[in-house]
XYZ file of C-alpha atoms in Angstrom:
625
model
C -60.025 24.164 -79.547
C -57.875 23.363 -76.515
C -54.661 21.418 -76.179
C -55.154 19.084 -73.215
C -52.842 16.638 -71.452
C -54.641 13.799 -69.654
C -53.049 11.349 -67.233
C -54.534 7.997 -66.190
C -53.156 6.035 -63.243
C -52.663 2.304 -62.884
C -56.136 1.479 -61.567
C -57.737 3.483 -64.389
C -56.060 1.220 -66.951
C -55.999 -1.931 -64.796
C -57.889 -4.187 -67.246
C -58.883 -4.413 -70.897
C -62.345 -3.118 -70.019
C -60.912 -0.122 -68.187
C -58.508 0.638 -71.042
C -61.469 0.593 -73.435
C -63.385 2.935 -71.104
C -60.428 5.342 -71.103
C -60.321 5.149 -74.906
C -64.001 6.150 -75.028
C -63.349 9.152 -72.765
C -60.361 10.232 -74.872
C -62.353 9.786 -78.105
C -65.177 11.915 -76.698
C -62.736 14.676 -75.727
C -61.215 14.733 -79.219
C -64.628 14.816 -80.897
C -65.417 17.909 -78.827
C -62.700 19.659 -80.846
C -59.633 19.248 -78.623
C -56.079 18.094 -79.278
C -54.897 15.482 -76.815
C -51.786 13.973 -75.270
C -52.498 11.044 -72.937
C -49.969 9.931 -70.292
C -50.517 6.534 -68.680
C -49.079 4.408 -65.888
C -48.503 0.662 -65.920
C -51.636 -1.484 -65.613
C -52.862 -2.100 -62.068
C -50.239 -3.787 -59.927
C -47.835 -4.417 -62.828
C -45.007 -2.388 -61.293
C -45.373 -4.218 -57.953
C -45.191 -7.516 -59.806
C -42.038 -6.494 -61.647
C -40.393 -5.405 -58.394
C -41.295 -8.779 -56.857
C -39.715 -10.615 -59.793
C -36.534 -8.577 -59.423
C -36.334 -9.326 -55.707
C -36.701 -13.049 -56.409
C -33.601 -12.794 -58.595
C -31.567 -10.449 -56.396
C -32.020 -9.038 -52.882
C -30.348 -5.815 -54.032
C -30.964 -5.423 -57.771
C -28.896 -2.993 -59.817
C -30.691 0.344 -60.218
C -29.945 0.599 -63.935
C -31.446 -2.818 -64.587
C -34.439 -1.949 -62.414
C -35.109 1.048 -64.673
C -34.875 -1.215 -67.708
C -37.349 -3.602 -66.099
C -39.867 -1.148 -64.661
C -40.071 0.998 -67.786
C -41.639 -1.963 -69.627
C -44.861 -1.702 -67.594
C -45.943 1.579 -69.191
C -45.025 0.323 -72.659
C -47.682 -2.375 -72.395
C -50.332 0.215 -71.478
C -49.504 2.717 -74.224
C -49.655 0.038 -76.922
C -52.996 -1.366 -75.713
C -54.619 2.077 -75.294
C -53.423 3.134 -78.748
C -54.921 -0.043 -80.239
C -58.209 0.687 -78.449
C -58.304 4.218 -79.881
C -57.535 2.958 -83.372
C -60.416 0.483 -83.058
C -62.686 3.476 -82.449
C -61.403 5.082 -85.636
C -59.279 7.661 -83.799
C -55.763 8.149 -85.199
C -53.271 7.580 -82.368
C -49.630 6.717 -81.803
C -47.844 5.366 -78.728
C -44.493 6.775 -77.634
C -42.043 5.907 -74.875
C -40.417 8.597 -72.786
C -37.311 8.396 -74.953
C -39.335 8.741 -78.177
C -41.159 11.776 -76.812
C -37.827 13.389 -75.935
C -38.097 13.489 -72.136
C -34.479 14.162 -71.165
C -33.517 13.570 -67.527
C -30.581 13.510 -65.172
C -28.421 10.392 -65.361
C -29.815 9.240 -62.004
C -31.473 5.832 -62.082
C -34.758 5.269 -60.205
C -35.165 8.947 -59.161
C -34.231 11.097 -62.147
C -35.494 14.659 -62.535
C -36.570 16.055 -65.887
C -34.140 18.468 -67.544
C -36.133 19.330 -70.646
C -38.531 17.900 -73.225
C -37.853 17.931 -76.955
C -41.349 18.637 -78.263
C -40.710 18.629 -82.046
C -41.904 15.081 -82.747
C -44.729 15.356 -80.219
C -45.989 18.580 -81.809
C -45.821 17.081 -85.316
C -48.074 14.153 -84.358
C -50.529 16.491 -82.614
C -50.720 18.695 -85.714
C -51.451 15.573 -87.766
C -54.573 15.041 -85.695
C -53.289 12.088 -83.726
C -53.759 11.373 -80.050
C -50.271 10.823 -78.656
C -50.232 8.156 -75.920
C -47.114 8.603 -73.781
C -45.476 6.245 -71.290
C -45.301 8.077 -67.983
C -42.675 7.615 -65.285
C -39.726 7.384 -67.695
C -37.243 9.286 -69.802
C -33.726 9.032 -71.116
C -30.525 10.471 -69.720
C -28.797 13.427 -71.310
C -25.532 11.513 -71.640
C -24.377 10.069 -74.920
C -25.219 6.560 -73.734
C -28.990 7.297 -73.904
C -29.740 5.399 -70.713
C -33.363 4.659 -69.821
C -34.256 6.362 -66.540
C -37.324 6.387 -64.309
C -38.643 9.303 -62.283
C -39.496 7.512 -59.045
C -42.823 7.279 -57.227
C -45.577 9.390 -58.795
C -43.535 9.712 -61.961
C -46.511 9.580 -64.324
C -48.033 12.666 -62.659
C -44.681 14.391 -63.089
C -44.443 13.344 -66.760
C -47.938 14.652 -67.528
C -47.534 18.092 -65.952
C -44.026 18.502 -67.419
C -45.361 17.735 -70.899
C -48.210 20.206 -70.355
C -45.667 22.867 -69.361
C -43.405 22.122 -72.332
C -46.314 22.220 -74.803
C -47.921 25.205 -73.042
C -51.118 23.186 -72.950
C -54.365 24.858 -71.940
C -54.632 22.541 -68.932
C -53.686 19.143 -67.559
C -56.222 16.602 -66.258
C -55.194 13.960 -63.715
C -57.651 11.040 -63.607
C -57.612 8.941 -60.467
C -59.628 6.684 -58.117
C -61.414 9.485 -56.297
C -63.589 12.319 -57.658
C -61.002 14.989 -56.888
C -59.008 16.249 -53.933
C -60.663 15.448 -50.621
C -60.220 16.959 -47.176
C -58.466 13.772 -46.049
C -57.851 10.155 -47.042
C -61.297 8.592 -47.696
C -59.954 5.208 -46.621
C -59.578 6.649 -43.113
C -62.572 9.018 -43.088
C -65.354 7.887 -45.413
C -67.104 11.279 -45.145
C -64.096 13.199 -46.478
C -65.386 16.190 -48.411
C -64.603 17.069 -52.027
C -62.977 20.469 -52.642
C -63.829 22.539 -55.713
C -60.417 24.209 -55.747
C -57.186 24.370 -53.776
C -54.019 26.424 -54.179
C -50.752 24.877 -55.312
C -49.107 25.782 -51.999
C -51.860 24.018 -50.041
C -51.670 21.034 -52.360
C -47.903 20.844 -51.998
C -48.327 20.484 -48.252
C -51.062 17.875 -48.595
C -49.290 16.007 -51.382
C -46.168 15.663 -49.287
C -48.088 14.701 -46.161
C -49.594 11.521 -47.521
C -52.512 12.709 -49.702
C -51.406 10.534 -52.583
C -53.805 11.999 -55.148
C -51.016 14.102 -56.674
C -47.275 13.765 -56.436
C -45.511 16.882 -55.056
C -43.148 17.089 -58.025
C -46.121 17.415 -60.363
C -47.615 20.195 -58.246
C -44.215 21.887 -58.096
C -44.032 22.026 -61.904
C -47.628 23.274 -62.146
C -46.847 26.054 -59.660
C -43.573 27.070 -61.276
C -44.947 27.164 -64.832
C -48.565 28.152 -64.192
C -50.068 24.951 -65.577
C -53.826 24.819 -64.809
C -54.345 21.440 -63.166
C -57.546 19.515 -62.447
C -57.978 16.200 -60.622
C -60.978 14.116 -61.702
C -62.456 10.660 -61.276
C -61.813 8.046 -63.930
C -65.303 6.649 -63.312
C -67.576 9.713 -63.526
C -67.973 12.999 -65.373
C -67.847 15.061 -62.156
C -65.961 18.392 -62.487
C -63.253 17.426 -59.975
C -60.905 19.803 -58.139
C -58.867 22.588 -59.718
C -55.364 23.247 -58.394
C -54.689 26.957 -58.817
C -51.544 29.069 -58.813
C -50.572 32.670 -59.305
C -49.286 33.667 -62.708
C -45.577 32.804 -62.581
C -42.678 34.864 -63.791
C -41.235 33.663 -67.069
C -39.174 30.516 -66.521
C -36.942 28.692 -68.921
C -38.041 25.186 -69.871
C -34.394 24.144 -69.751
C -33.483 22.371 -66.496
C -37.213 22.079 -65.938
C -37.076 20.257 -62.595
C -33.703 21.417 -61.337
C -33.981 25.148 -61.943
C -33.627 27.604 -59.065
C -35.343 25.980 -56.054
C -35.758 29.202 -54.042
C -37.930 32.020 -55.381
C -37.704 34.553 -52.584
C -36.039 35.543 -49.346
C -38.363 37.224 -46.835
C -37.903 38.807 -43.438
C -40.172 39.928 -40.604
C -38.756 42.010 -37.769
C -42.077 42.704 -36.057
C -41.743 39.612 -33.853
C -40.939 38.511 -30.324
C -40.619 35.044 -28.820
C -42.362 33.598 -25.783
C -41.151 30.229 -24.467
C -42.763 28.137 -21.754
C -40.139 25.799 -20.327
C -40.575 22.592 -18.355
C -44.282 21.987 -18.929
C -45.573 18.455 -18.190
C -45.280 16.012 -21.072
C -48.933 14.922 -21.102
C -52.100 15.385 -23.186
C -53.870 18.748 -22.989
C -50.980 21.088 -22.161
C -50.780 22.748 -25.605
C -54.586 22.855 -25.788
C -54.783 24.688 -22.471
C -52.089 27.232 -23.321
C -53.233 28.080 -26.849
C -56.888 27.859 -25.892
C -56.354 30.719 -23.464
C -54.296 32.632 -26.022
C -57.142 32.188 -28.517
C -59.745 33.397 -26.002
C -57.701 36.577 -25.672
C -57.876 36.980 -29.486
C -54.092 36.855 -29.791
C -52.663 35.622 -33.067
C -49.427 33.634 -33.005
C -47.046 32.962 -35.864
C -44.529 30.147 -35.392
C -45.187 27.438 -32.802
C -42.648 24.793 -31.882
C -42.634 22.096 -29.239
C -39.362 20.275 -28.805
C -38.749 16.681 -27.781
C -39.379 15.875 -24.156
C -36.647 15.731 -21.570
C -37.561 13.567 -18.610
C -41.240 14.236 -17.936
C -41.309 17.800 -19.218
C -41.365 19.694 -22.498
C -40.759 23.176 -23.894
C -43.227 25.129 -26.050
C -42.227 28.352 -27.826
C -44.161 30.680 -30.096
C -43.709 34.032 -31.791
C -46.105 36.985 -31.804
C -46.060 40.507 -33.185
C -44.374 42.942 -30.815
C -47.478 45.078 -30.051
C -49.258 42.098 -28.433
C -46.185 40.690 -26.685
C -47.142 41.982 -23.201
C -50.595 40.417 -23.448
C -49.174 37.131 -24.702
C -46.589 37.125 -21.926
C -49.265 37.833 -19.304
C -51.456 34.961 -20.526
C -48.506 32.560 -20.541
C -47.318 33.638 -17.084
C -50.841 33.263 -15.671
C -51.234 29.721 -16.953
C -47.717 28.517 -16.078
C -48.473 27.705 -12.391
C -51.438 25.578 -13.432
C -49.108 23.482 -15.578
C -46.686 22.805 -12.736
C -45.841 19.168 -12.128
C -47.779 17.842 -9.146
C -45.112 15.308 -8.220
C -42.313 17.797 -7.581
C -43.615 21.338 -8.119
C -40.510 23.192 -6.951
C -38.136 21.272 -9.166
C -40.338 21.151 -12.250
C -41.934 24.594 -12.103
C -42.862 25.913 -15.538
C -40.879 29.018 -16.485
C -41.747 31.755 -18.966
C -38.915 33.117 -21.082
C -39.415 36.165 -23.331
C -37.055 37.362 -26.029
C -37.357 40.724 -27.763
C -35.519 41.979 -30.840
C -35.792 38.869 -32.971
C -36.415 38.523 -36.681
C -37.820 35.737 -38.844
C -35.872 35.132 -42.032
C -37.339 32.731 -44.596
C -36.563 31.183 -47.957
C -39.473 30.058 -50.114
C -40.009 28.156 -53.334
C -41.756 25.082 -54.712
C -38.451 23.638 -55.912
C -37.348 22.832 -52.370
C -39.330 19.584 -52.178
C -37.224 16.467 -51.833
C -33.964 18.429 -52.114
C -32.097 17.933 -48.865
C -29.391 20.381 -49.882
C -31.643 23.469 -49.853
C -32.178 23.744 -46.091
C -28.561 22.747 -45.518
C -27.430 25.542 -47.846
C -29.533 28.047 -45.902
C -28.000 26.970 -42.588
C -24.471 27.002 -44.053
C -25.045 30.497 -45.477
C -26.192 31.833 -42.116
C -23.243 30.156 -40.386
C -20.773 31.703 -42.816
C -22.350 35.098 -42.085
C -21.914 34.510 -38.343
C -25.674 34.343 -37.712
C -26.870 32.016 -34.953
C -30.229 30.256 -35.403
C -32.621 30.415 -32.443
C -35.653 28.628 -33.939
C -36.260 26.632 -37.109
C -39.605 25.956 -38.815
C -39.976 24.014 -42.046
C -42.665 23.281 -44.619
C -42.674 22.017 -48.185
C -42.418 25.526 -49.633
C -40.620 27.469 -46.904
C -37.838 27.230 -44.325
C -37.891 29.894 -41.604
C -35.242 30.711 -39.027
C -35.579 33.022 -36.043
C -32.407 35.076 -35.532
C -31.334 38.121 -33.545
C -32.831 41.278 -35.078
C -29.383 42.896 -35.179
C -28.277 40.112 -37.537
C -31.285 40.362 -39.859
C -29.634 42.540 -42.533
C -26.594 40.302 -42.673
C -28.734 37.167 -42.860
C -31.011 38.429 -45.633
C -28.149 39.785 -47.743
C -26.205 36.534 -47.436
C -29.224 34.406 -48.356
C -30.094 36.554 -51.372
C -26.541 36.211 -52.623
C -26.404 32.459 -51.971
C -29.700 31.722 -53.743
C -29.232 34.370 -56.469
C -32.350 36.347 -55.538
C -32.694 39.983 -56.528
C -32.335 42.345 -53.592
C -36.008 43.153 -53.208
C -38.518 42.320 -50.501
C -42.154 43.306 -50.890
C -41.215 45.821 -53.555
C -38.419 47.477 -51.584
C -34.698 47.516 -52.142
C -32.724 45.909 -49.340
C -30.483 48.553 -47.809
C -27.925 48.001 -45.033
C -30.411 49.233 -42.412
C -33.669 47.950 -43.939
C -34.415 45.355 -41.249
C -33.967 47.938 -38.492
C -35.937 50.480 -40.514
C -38.747 47.941 -40.832
C -39.011 47.807 -37.050
C -39.295 51.589 -36.846
C -41.908 51.756 -39.602
C -44.323 49.425 -37.813
C -46.995 51.570 -36.162
C -48.320 50.145 -32.914
C -51.905 51.078 -33.771
C -51.626 49.540 -37.247
C -50.240 46.338 -35.785
C -53.010 46.116 -33.166
C -55.624 46.684 -35.855
C -54.035 43.921 -37.916
C -54.351 41.548 -34.979
C -57.850 42.496 -33.829
C -59.514 42.734 -37.240
C -60.930 39.354 -38.314
C -59.296 37.878 -41.378
C -61.920 37.639 -44.093
C -61.429 34.537 -46.179
C -63.784 33.037 -48.756
C -62.668 29.569 -47.740
C -62.417 27.814 -44.362
C -59.112 28.313 -42.514
C -58.379 24.580 -42.711
C -58.748 22.878 -46.078
C -57.423 19.425 -45.329
C -55.973 17.050 -42.758
C -53.164 14.646 -43.595
C -51.471 11.749 -41.853
C -47.950 10.478 -42.471
C -47.163 7.097 -40.937
C -43.869 6.694 -42.753
C -41.575 8.918 -40.726
C -39.016 8.380 -37.988
C -37.626 10.916 -35.528
C -33.977 11.454 -34.737
C -32.904 13.465 -31.710
C -29.381 14.740 -31.149
C -28.662 15.576 -27.541
C -26.433 18.416 -26.343
C -25.553 19.979 -29.675
C -23.210 22.989 -29.215
C -25.272 26.182 -29.586
C -23.144 28.170 -31.982
C -23.273 29.245 -35.658
C -22.539 26.419 -38.069
C -23.771 23.394 -36.113
C -27.084 23.107 -37.986
C -25.176 23.589 -41.243
C -22.807 20.721 -40.399
C -25.607 18.416 -39.302
C -27.976 18.951 -42.207
C -25.163 19.309 -44.712
C -24.017 15.829 -43.752
C -27.532 14.454 -44.216
C -27.767 16.193 -47.599
C -24.508 14.591 -48.709
C -26.131 11.212 -48.038
C -29.321 12.259 -49.928
C -31.451 12.081 -46.777
C -34.386 14.493 -46.881
C -35.495 16.058 -43.606
C -39.048 17.139 -42.840
C -39.747 18.702 -39.410
C -36.820 20.337 -37.601
C -37.165 21.383 -33.949
C -34.497 23.069 -31.842
C -35.068 22.940 -28.068
C -35.475 26.190 -26.162
C -33.782 24.902 -23.016
C -30.057 25.583 -23.003
C -27.441 23.881 -20.821
C -23.860 24.978 -20.287
C -21.567 21.943 -20.192
C -17.796 22.464 -19.886
C -18.329 26.137 -20.641
C -20.216 25.436 -23.900
C -23.961 26.254 -24.224
C -25.805 23.267 -25.680
C -29.299 22.487 -26.986
C -31.073 19.403 -28.298
C -32.274 19.249 -31.883
C -34.799 16.810 -33.333
C -35.954 16.181 -36.872
C -37.997 13.695 -38.853
C -36.906 11.691 -41.877
C -38.446 8.946 -43.968
C -38.619 5.764 -41.896
C -36.520 3.869 -44.442
C -33.707 6.386 -43.844
C -33.935 6.259 -40.053
C -31.458 3.521 -39.209
C -28.854 4.594 -41.762
C -29.114 8.226 -40.606
C -28.672 7.214 -36.971
C -25.627 5.078 -37.787
C -24.012 7.822 -39.840
C -24.647 10.552 -37.241
C -23.463 8.374 -34.357
C -20.146 7.872 -36.149
C -19.484 11.627 -36.236
C -20.929 12.484 -32.797
C -17.553 12.808 -31.084
C -16.080 14.826 -33.964
C -18.995 17.280 -33.992
C -19.186 17.499 -30.212
C -22.677 16.214 -29.474
C -23.761 13.626 -26.944
C -25.982 10.889 -28.391
C -28.325 10.156 -31.291
C -31.743 8.716 -30.421
C -34.052 7.129 -33.025
C -37.815 6.643 -32.641
C -39.607 4.952 -35.538
C -42.976 4.553 -33.776
C -44.299 8.020 -34.602
C -47.007 9.535 -36.772
C -47.303 13.087 -38.081
C -50.752 14.619 -38.394
C -51.139 18.021 -40.044
C -53.741 20.608 -40.947
C -53.290 22.769 -44.033
C -55.047 25.938 -45.150
C -54.102 29.298 -46.619
C -56.935 30.873 -44.607
C -55.197 30.206 -41.257
C -53.283 33.462 -41.420
C -54.767 36.013 -39.049
C -57.301 33.602 -37.550
C -56.589 33.071 -33.830
C -57.731 29.765 -32.434
C -56.917 27.400 -35.289
C -53.969 25.805 -33.488
C -55.918 25.719 -30.214
C -58.784 23.824 -31.857
C -56.362 21.250 -33.267
C -54.634 20.765 -29.916
C -57.978 20.526 -28.087
C -59.206 17.835 -30.478
C -56.136 15.753 -29.629
C -56.471 16.422 -25.896
C -60.085 15.236 -25.866
C -58.888 11.895 -27.238
C -56.056 11.766 -24.655
C -53.475 11.926 -27.462
C -50.160 13.349 -26.294
C -48.335 15.765 -28.609
C -44.636 14.947 -28.849
C -43.564 17.715 -31.247
C -45.162 20.767 -32.876
C -44.015 22.712 -35.936
C -45.875 25.361 -37.932
C -45.698 27.536 -41.014
C -48.135 30.136 -42.336
C -50.405 27.485 -43.862
C -49.615 24.311 -41.921
C -49.584 23.015 -38.353
C -48.017 19.603 -37.747
C -47.978 17.470 -34.600
C -45.989 14.325 -33.959
C -47.907 11.726 -31.942
C -47.466 8.041 -31.160
C -47.813 5.846 -34.231
C -50.699 3.788 -32.847
C -52.682 6.991 -32.265
C -52.139 8.456 -35.735
C -55.415 7.405 -37.371
C -57.471 8.400 -34.308
C -55.699 11.776 -34.296
C -56.535 12.424 -37.955
C -60.188 11.462 -37.448
C -60.522 13.665 -34.356
C -59.020 16.716 -36.059
C -61.078 16.231 -39.247
C -64.242 16.133 -37.120
C -63.191 19.141 -35.011
C -62.920 21.370 -38.077
C -66.240 20.041 -39.452
C -64.695 19.015 -42.750
C -66.931 15.982 -43.306
C -69.456 15.973 -46.123
C -72.737 14.112 -46.502
C -71.474 11.749 -49.195
C -69.263 8.750 -48.493
C -66.449 8.043 -50.930
C -65.246 4.520 -51.529
C -61.869 4.035 -53.190
C -62.150 1.290 -55.858
C -60.009 -1.783 -55.329
């Protein structure tokens, strides 16, 4: 007999008939010998209707009262579903978040779960009852017992948190689609169903607009090893399993706010190649990385900064044994990328930098926590380490630094994030970063590059589109330790989460101070307020101007099988070039490549990339209304 937590979204319980259908599914699961906790959302568009009512009363309703209002939606569903189960002869009881014992931060409208008191829940389960729980809500840990809500996707978060607290055998998420698809079926009808996907891959897709699962739910599943499956509410299809490695033992206290960073990693076997002043037009990245791919050269980080005039900069890192080949390819292609209007002035230039290291922090708890990246930058600044490149993803932030500063950077980050001084099974000694360079055998490294990466799954699992971001660019930021820490620390203080971060490779010396541009993306709703706040401190911090662009889209590919497979980035860039879609920014991690394009080209970009990687299936999926 298994203990199962099931979650049903708003469309699954959107009418009396659908609630009765859910009751039949639950009844069938219990009769098969299982114990069950069922977490439900508000019926259909109930929450939207409640928000509309509030806005008719007040243009800026109080957040506490909004929690009081919105928490009523789930209470309707739990009572009706419990009645439906009782009509089938199945003992059941409905419980609000407060009655279950879901204790949260005292933060209205976006509270995180601290812990779950499972005593009452366990008693009802042992009595043979199905416990029907209101998702999306809890109660604060203060003596006032305030009702709180968890924010968007809160019912997913409630379900997986309860599964973790009860140590359930698995958690089932029932939704509109038959599982996790390679992209949004509303944009590509032939999106293909995946049998399984890793938590890290799902975290990237969940945060990039694949709204099947909320990232916070996946984060909890990853941190606590909760087996998770996404299934259709309308069929008995097996769905998609979300898998994770067996986690180290974690306390269930401070469930969602425990240590956000799991590890600090470093890689000293890297060098940087930058191509400066390339034309800002479609096809440039495709041409460069297409040639790199044809030479079977594998790249690690890729960044393309914001354009300046009619030109752009592209930089990438490679392992040191293939640096000369990568440099030769880049130098050979540079003249072909020269601007035709003024070739002497705009000639593309190749810049190579040896003796660099990539230092990274990783952990599923970083999602939606603007202070984590800021803390990393502040830690490096305090250690006197200057950041040369930045690359971000949902589960990792990487910085390229001078190799001589690697030891200092890693030690400082391990102390700041309370990580044991180990990396890949080795103790971190004062000279370990330098020793790592010396231990890398040239022949071993070449073999690692030239040997095909065998993967049981395709290198790209899914394609995602985010149309809800805006880009901010800060011009002429002083290039010295601490500037990124000040900038992103300020954003963190205002609870503004940052997604992509790109630091330009071109450096200008103005009044004796070297300066670079830095660009980053935020949620579109935060764009104007972020620009206003940063403009107010521009003079104090010594930067020039703040530029906001809200007409952007971010399209991304995700796949754990990308590592060691040359040509993945080139294929993505070529797909965009064939559609005459210009790439405005590029950022990568080990399992994700993201490009910023014009907003009106976002859907076409997603469709082109999905087709290029042959991710379409034979069956068309239609999302129910």
